[in-house]
CSV table of C-alpha atoms in Angstrom, one decimal:
chain,number,residue,atom,x,y,z
A,1,MET,CA,33.2,-214.0,63.0
A,2,LYS,CA,35.8,-215.6,60.7
A,3,ILE,CA,39.5,-214.6,61.1
A,4,GLY,CA,42.2,-215.0,58.6
A,5,LEU,CA,46.0,-215.1,59.2
A,6,VAL,CA,48.5,-214.3,56.5
A,7,LEU,CA,52.2,-215.3,57.1
A,8,GLU,CA,54.9,-213.9,54.9
A,9,GLY,CA,58.0,-216.0,54.2
A,10,GLY,CA,61.6,-214.9,54.1
A,11,ALA,CA,63.7,-217.9,55.1
A,12,MET,CA,65.1,-217.4,58.6
A,13,ARG,CA,63.3,-214.1,58.9
A,14,GLY,CA,60.4,-216.4,59.5
A,15,LEU,CA,61.6,-216.8,63.0
A,16,TYR,CA,59.8,-213.5,63.6
A,17,SER,CA,56.5,-215.1,62.6
A,18,ALA,CA,57.3,-218.2,64.8
A,19,GLY,CA,57.5,-215.8,67.8
A,20,VAL,CA,54.2,-214.3,66.8
A,21,ILE,CA,52.3,-217.5,66.4
A,22,ASP,CA,53.8,-218.9,69.7
A,23,THR,CA,52.5,-215.8,71.4
A,24,PHE,CA,49.1,-216.4,69.7
A,25,LEU,CA,49.0,-220.0,71.1
A,26,GLU,CA,50.0,-218.8,74.5
A,27,GLU,CA,47.4,-216.0,74.6
A,28,ASN,CA,44.7,-218.1,72.9
A,29,ILE,CA,44.4,-215.9,69.8
A,30,GLN,CA,42.2,-218.1,67.5
A,31,VAL,CA,42.0,-217.9,63.8
A,32,ASP,CA,40.0,-219.8,61.2
A,33,LYS,CA,42.1,-219.7,58.0
A,34,ILE,CA,45.8,-219.5,57.6
A,35,ILE,CA,47.8,-218.9,54.4
A,36,GLY,CA,51.6,-219.4,54.8
A,37,VAL,CA,54.2,-218.6,52.2
A,38,SER,CA,57.6,-220.4,52.2
A,39,ALA,CA,58.9,-220.1,55.8
A,40,GLY,CA,55.5,-218.8,56.7
A,41,ALA,CA,54.1,-222.2,55.7
A,42,LEU,CA,57.0,-224.3,57.1
A,43,PHE,CA,56.9,-222.5,60.5
A,44,GLY,CA,53.2,-221.5,60.5
A,45,MET,CA,52.0,-225.1,60.4
A,46,ASN,CA,53.0,-225.4,64.0
A,47,TYR,CA,50.1,-223.2,65.0
A,48,LYS,CA,47.7,-225.8,63.6
A,49,SER,CA,49.6,-228.6,65.3
A,50,ARG,CA,49.7,-226.6,68.5
A,51,GLN,CA,53.4,-227.1,69.0
A,52,LYS,CA,54.5,-223.9,70.7
A,53,GLY,CA,58.3,-223.5,70.7
A,54,ARG,CA,59.0,-226.2,68.1
A,55,VAL,CA,60.3,-223.8,65.4
A,56,LEU,CA,62.9,-222.2,67.8
A,57,ARG,CA,63.8,-225.6,69.2
A,58,TYR,CA,64.7,-227.4,66.0
A,59,ASN,CA,66.4,-224.4,64.5
A,60,THR,CA,68.7,-223.9,67.5
A,61,ASN,CA,69.3,-227.6,67.9
A,62,TYR,CA,70.1,-228.4,64.3
A,63,VAL,CA,71.2,-225.2,62.5
A,64,HIS,CA,74.8,-226.3,62.7
A,65,ASN,CA,74.1,-229.8,61.4
A,66,LYS,CA,75.5,-229.9,57.9
A,67,ASN,CA,72.6,-232.1,56.8
A,68,TYR,CA,70.0,-229.5,57.8
A,69,MET,CA,70.4,-226.7,55.3
A,70,GLY,CA,73.2,-224.8,53.6
A,71,ILE,CA,76.1,-225.2,51.2
A,72,TYR,CA,76.9,-228.8,52.1
A,73,SER,CA,73.3,-229.9,51.4
A,74,PHE,CA,73.2,-227.9,48.2
A,75,LEU,CA,76.5,-229.4,46.9
A,76,THR,CA,75.5,-233.0,47.8
A,77,THR,CA,71.8,-233.0,47.0
A,78,GLY,CA,71.1,-229.9,44.8
A,79,ASN,CA,68.7,-228.5,47.5
A,80,ILE,CA,69.7,-225.9,50.0
A,81,MET,CA,67.3,-227.5,52.4
A,82,ASN,CA,68.1,-231.2,52.7
A,83,GLU,CA,65.0,-233.1,51.8
A,84,ASP,CA,65.8,-236.2,53.8
A,85,PHE,CA,66.8,-234.4,57.0
A,86,CYS,CA,64.2,-231.6,56.9
A,87,PHE,CA,61.1,-233.5,55.7
A,88,HIS,CA,61.8,-237.0,57.0
A,89,LYS,CA,64.1,-237.2,60.0
A,90,LEU,CA,63.1,-233.9,61.5
A,91,VAL,CA,59.4,-234.3,60.9
A,92,TYR,CA,59.1,-238.0,62.0
A,93,GLU,CA,62.0,-238.6,64.4
A,94,LEU,CA,64.1,-235.7,65.7
A,95,ASP,CA,61.3,-233.2,66.6
A,96,PRO,CA,58.1,-234.9,65.3
A,97,VAL,CA,55.1,-233.1,64.0
A,98,ASP,CA,51.9,-233.8,66.0
A,99,PHE,CA,50.1,-235.2,63.0
A,100,ASP,CA,46.9,-236.0,64.9
A,101,THR,CA,46.5,-232.5,66.3
A,102,PHE,CA,47.2,-231.0,62.9
A,103,LYS,CA,44.5,-233.1,61.4
A,104,THR,CA,41.9,-232.5,64.0
A,105,THR,CA,42.2,-228.8,64.8
A,106,PRO,CA,39.6,-226.7,63.0
A,107,GLU,CA,41.8,-224.1,61.1
A,108,GLU,CA,42.0,-224.3,57.3
A,109,PHE,CA,45.7,-224.2,56.4
A,110,TYR,CA,46.9,-223.2,53.0
A,111,ALA,CA,50.5,-223.3,51.6
A,112,VAL,CA,51.5,-221.1,48.7
A,113,VAL,CA,53.3,-222.7,45.8
A,114,THR,CA,54.4,-221.5,42.4
A,115,ASN,CA,53.9,-223.8,39.4
A,116,ILE,CA,57.0,-223.3,37.3
A,117,GLU,CA,55.4,-224.5,34.0
A,118,THR,CA,52.5,-222.1,34.1
A,119,GLY,CA,54.1,-219.4,36.2
A,120,LYS,CA,50.9,-219.3,38.3
A,121,THR,CA,50.4,-219.4,42.0
A,122,GLU,CA,48.5,-222.2,43.6
A,123,TYR,CA,47.1,-222.4,47.2
A,124,PRO,CA,46.7,-226.1,48.2
A,125,LEU,CA,44.7,-226.8,51.4
A,126,LEU,CA,46.8,-228.9,53.7
A,127,ASP,CA,44.4,-230.9,55.9
A,128,ASP,CA,46.6,-233.9,56.8
A,129,LEU,CA,50.4,-233.9,56.8
A,130,GLU,CA,50.5,-237.7,56.9
A,131,LYS,CA,49.4,-237.4,53.2
A,132,LYS,CA,52.6,-237.5,51.1
A,133,GLU,CA,51.3,-234.8,48.7
A,134,ASN,CA,50.7,-232.4,51.6
A,135,ILE,CA,54.2,-232.7,52.9
A,136,GLU,CA,55.5,-232.2,49.3
A,137,TYR,CA,53.4,-229.0,48.9
A,138,LEU,CA,54.9,-227.8,52.2
A,139,ARG,CA,58.4,-228.6,50.9
A,140,ALA,CA,57.6,-226.9,47.6
A,141,SER,CA,56.4,-223.7,49.3
A,142,GLY,CA,59.9,-223.4,50.9
A,143,SER,CA,62.0,-224.5,48.0
A,144,MET,CA,63.9,-221.4,47.0
A,145,PRO,CA,64.6,-220.9,43.3
A,146,PHE,CA,68.2,-221.3,42.0
A,147,VAL,CA,69.2,-223.4,45.0
A,148,SER,CA,66.4,-226.1,44.9
A,149,HIS,CA,65.2,-228.7,42.5
A,150,PRO,CA,61.5,-228.3,41.5
A,151,VAL,CA,59.2,-230.4,43.7
A,152,ILE,CA,56.9,-232.6,41.7
A,153,VAL,CA,53.4,-233.1,43.0
A,154,ASN,CA,50.7,-234.9,40.9
A,155,ASP,CA,53.0,-234.5,37.8
A,156,LYS,CA,53.3,-230.7,38.3
A,157,LYS,CA,56.5,-228.9,39.1
A,158,TYR,CA,56.6,-226.4,41.9
A,159,LEU,CA,59.0,-224.0,43.7
A,160,ASP,CA,58.8,-221.3,46.4
A,161,GLY,CA,55.3,-219.8,46.8
A,162,GLY,CA,57.0,-216.4,47.3
A,163,CYS,CA,57.9,-216.3,43.6
A,164,GLY,CA,54.3,-215.9,42.6
A,165,ASP,CA,52.7,-214.4,45.7
A,166,SER,CA,55.0,-213.3,48.5
A,167,ILE,CA,52.2,-211.8,50.6
A,168,PRO,CA,48.8,-213.3,49.7
A,169,ILE,CA,46.6,-210.6,51.0
A,170,ASP,CA,44.4,-210.7,47.8
A,171,LYS,CA,43.8,-214.4,48.2
A,172,MET,CA,42.8,-214.0,51.9
A,173,LEU,CA,40.5,-211.2,50.9
A,174,GLU,CA,38.7,-213.7,48.6
A,175,MET,CA,38.2,-216.2,51.5
A,176,ASN,CA,35.1,-215.0,53.1
A,177,VAL,CA,36.7,-213.8,56.4
A,178,ASP,CA,35.7,-210.9,58.5
A,179,LYS,CA,39.0,-210.0,60.0
A,180,ILE,CA,42.6,-210.4,58.7
A,181,ILE,CA,45.9,-210.5,60.6
A,182,VAL,CA,49.0,-210.1,58.4
A,183,VAL,CA,52.4,-211.0,59.8
A,184,LEU,CA,55.3,-209.4,57.8
A,185,THR,CA,58.9,-210.2,58.3
A,186,ARG,CA,60.5,-206.9,57.2
A,187,PRO,CA,60.2,-203.4,58.8
A,188,LEU,CA,57.7,-200.8,57.6
A,189,ASN,CA,59.9,-199.0,55.0
A,190,TYR,CA,61.2,-202.0,53.1
A,191,ARG,CA,60.5,-202.3,49.4
A,192,LYS,CA,61.8,-205.0,47.1
A,193,LYS,CA,64.1,-204.0,44.2
A,194,PRO,CA,64.2,-205.6,40.7
A,195,SER,CA,66.4,-208.7,40.5
A,196,HIS,CA,68.5,-209.6,37.4
A,197,ALA,CA,66.3,-210.7,34.6
A,198,LEU,CA,69.2,-212.3,32.8
A,199,VAL,CA,69.8,-214.7,35.7
A,200,HIS,CA,66.2,-215.7,35.6
A,201,GLN,CA,66.5,-216.4,31.9
A,202,LEU,CA,69.7,-218.4,32.3
A,203,PHE,CA,68.4,-220.6,35.1
A,204,TYR,CA,64.9,-221.2,33.9
A,205,ARG,CA,64.9,-220.7,30.1
A,206,LYS,CA,62.9,-223.9,29.7
A,207,TYR,CA,60.1,-222.3,31.8
A,208,PRO,CA,59.3,-218.9,30.2
A,209,ASN,CA,56.2,-218.4,32.2
A,210,PHE,CA,58.2,-218.8,35.4
A,211,VAL,CA,60.8,-216.4,34.2
A,212,ALA,CA,58.0,-213.8,33.6
A,213,THR,CA,56.8,-214.4,37.1
A,214,LEU,CA,60.2,-213.9,38.6
A,215,ASN,CA,60.7,-210.7,36.6
A,216,GLN,CA,57.4,-209.4,38.0
A,217,ARG,CA,58.0,-210.5,41.5
A,218,TYR,CA,59.2,-207.2,42.9
A,219,LEU,CA,56.3,-205.3,41.5
A,220,ASN,CA,53.8,-207.7,42.9
A,221,TYR,CA,55.5,-207.6,46.3
A,222,ASN,CA,55.5,-203.8,46.5
A,223,GLN,CA,51.9,-203.6,45.3
A,224,SER,CA,50.8,-206.0,48.0
A,225,LEU,CA,52.7,-203.9,50.6
A,226,ASP,CA,50.9,-200.8,49.4
A,227,LYS,CA,47.6,-202.5,49.6
A,228,ILE,CA,48.3,-203.7,53.1
A,229,ILE,CA,49.4,-200.3,54.3
A,230,THR,CA,46.2,-198.8,52.9
A,231,LEU,CA,44.0,-201.4,54.5
A,232,GLU,CA,45.9,-201.0,57.8
A,233,LYS,CA,45.4,-197.2,57.8
A,234,ARG,CA,41.6,-197.8,57.3
A,235,LYS,CA,41.7,-200.3,60.2
A,236,LYS,CA,40.4,-203.0,57.8
A,237,ILE,CA,43.2,-205.4,58.7
A,238,PHE,CA,45.7,-205.8,61.6
A,239,VAL,CA,49.4,-205.9,60.7
A,240,LEU,CA,52.4,-207.1,62.8
A,241,ARG,CA,55.8,-206.4,61.4
A,242,PRO,CA,59.3,-206.2,63.0
A,243,SER,CA,59.5,-203.1,65.1
A,244,ARG,CA,63.2,-202.8,64.5
A,245,LEU,CA,65.7,-204.3,62.0
A,246,VAL,CA,67.5,-207.5,62.9
A,247,LYS,CA,70.3,-208.3,60.6
A,248,ILE,CA,69.6,-212.0,59.9
A,249,GLY,CA,70.8,-214.0,56.9
A,250,ARG,CA,68.5,-216.1,54.8
A,251,LEU,CA,70.4,-219.1,56.1
A,252,GLU,CA,71.5,-217.7,59.4
A,253,LYS,CA,73.7,-219.9,61.5
A,254,ASP,CA,74.2,-217.7,64.6
A,255,VAL,CA,71.9,-219.0,67.3
A,256,LYS,CA,72.0,-215.7,69.1
A,257,VAL,CA,70.6,-213.9,66.0
A,258,ILE,CA,68.0,-216.7,65.5
A,259,LYS,CA,66.8,-216.2,69.1
A,260,GLU,CA,66.8,-212.4,68.7
A,261,MET,CA,64.5,-212.6,65.7
A,262,TYR,CA,62.2,-215.0,67.4
A,263,GLU,CA,62.1,-213.0,70.6
A,264,LEU,CA,61.3,-209.8,68.6
A,265,GLY,CA,58.2,-211.6,67.2
A,266,CYS,CA,57.2,-212.5,70.7
A,267,HIS,CA,57.8,-209.0,72.0
A,268,ASP,CA,55.9,-207.3,69.2
A,269,ALA,CA,53.0,-209.6,69.5
A,270,GLN,CA,52.8,-209.0,73.2
A,271,ASP,CA,53.2,-205.3,72.8
A,272,GLN,CA,50.3,-205.2,70.3
A,273,LEU,CA,48.2,-207.7,72.1
A,274,GLU,CA,45.6,-205.3,73.5
A,275,ASN,CA,45.2,-203.5,70.2
A,276,LEU,CA,44.9,-206.9,68.4
A,277,LYS,CA,42.2,-208.1,70.8
A,278,ASN,CA,40.3,-204.8,70.4
A,279,TYR,CA,40.4,-205.2,66.6
A,280,LEU,CA,39.2,-208.8,66.8
A,281,ASN,CA,36.6,-208.2,69.4
A,282,ASN,CA,35.0,-205.3,67.5
A,283,ASP,CA,31.8,-206.9,66.1
A,284,GLU,CA,31.9,-204.7,63.1
A,285,LYS,CA,33.1,-206.6,60.1
A,286,SER,CA,36.4,-205.1,58.8
A,287,ILE,CA,36.4,-206.7,55.3
A,288,SER,CA,33.7,-205.8,52.9
């Protein structure tokens, strides 16, 4: 029985997913393939490295450090997330990634990135974070448009995977799995609204394919949600989503709010644990 895990992004809303995956580690919920988008990739990689608590720890420890993320970083580097701090000092020194465990654990871990020249979504397999290109794909997955420089990997330019595929349910359905767990970071009734096409054109006029992707983003997102709800009702997939609204900013600095979002993920995962285990232990294949 092969199990897939889909992790939506959403910047600091991803603390919800961090709470879910920490509960999975604690309760020994095992999966075989993971697709993480943006914060879903940046936080979700800690499942594969088996570092329970790391996401909450470094966010509470460094959220007020001007070199972590925010306006200061954007004004001084052009990136809302500081490349040197987030992908060098944090990863290697301040709260190091367990590279050996990440490399040896059996899950296949995919990050979602958007190629801004083609406008297409790509899903690179990250098998070893000591490889420079894998860290760069991870960085690209979380590089929000408008406030980040494109990340260049193998001469290709990438930004946030959520631009092209915010909830990669279709990609996971292609991956020969029998069961799928989807972790969303917004409550049930949320739907994305159109953003300003003129802004897209002004910022990315050199990349018309990417502009088209940004213009289509809200439609793709809502279509993915509709498919997820349909599959969930048919008991083909298992979905975890926030059971209540937490007002958390994309770059939230309030440690109390950060902990609240994380703890909601832990609570909801624990609350649904028996139902999840029943779904996973049912020998009947859910996906056909």
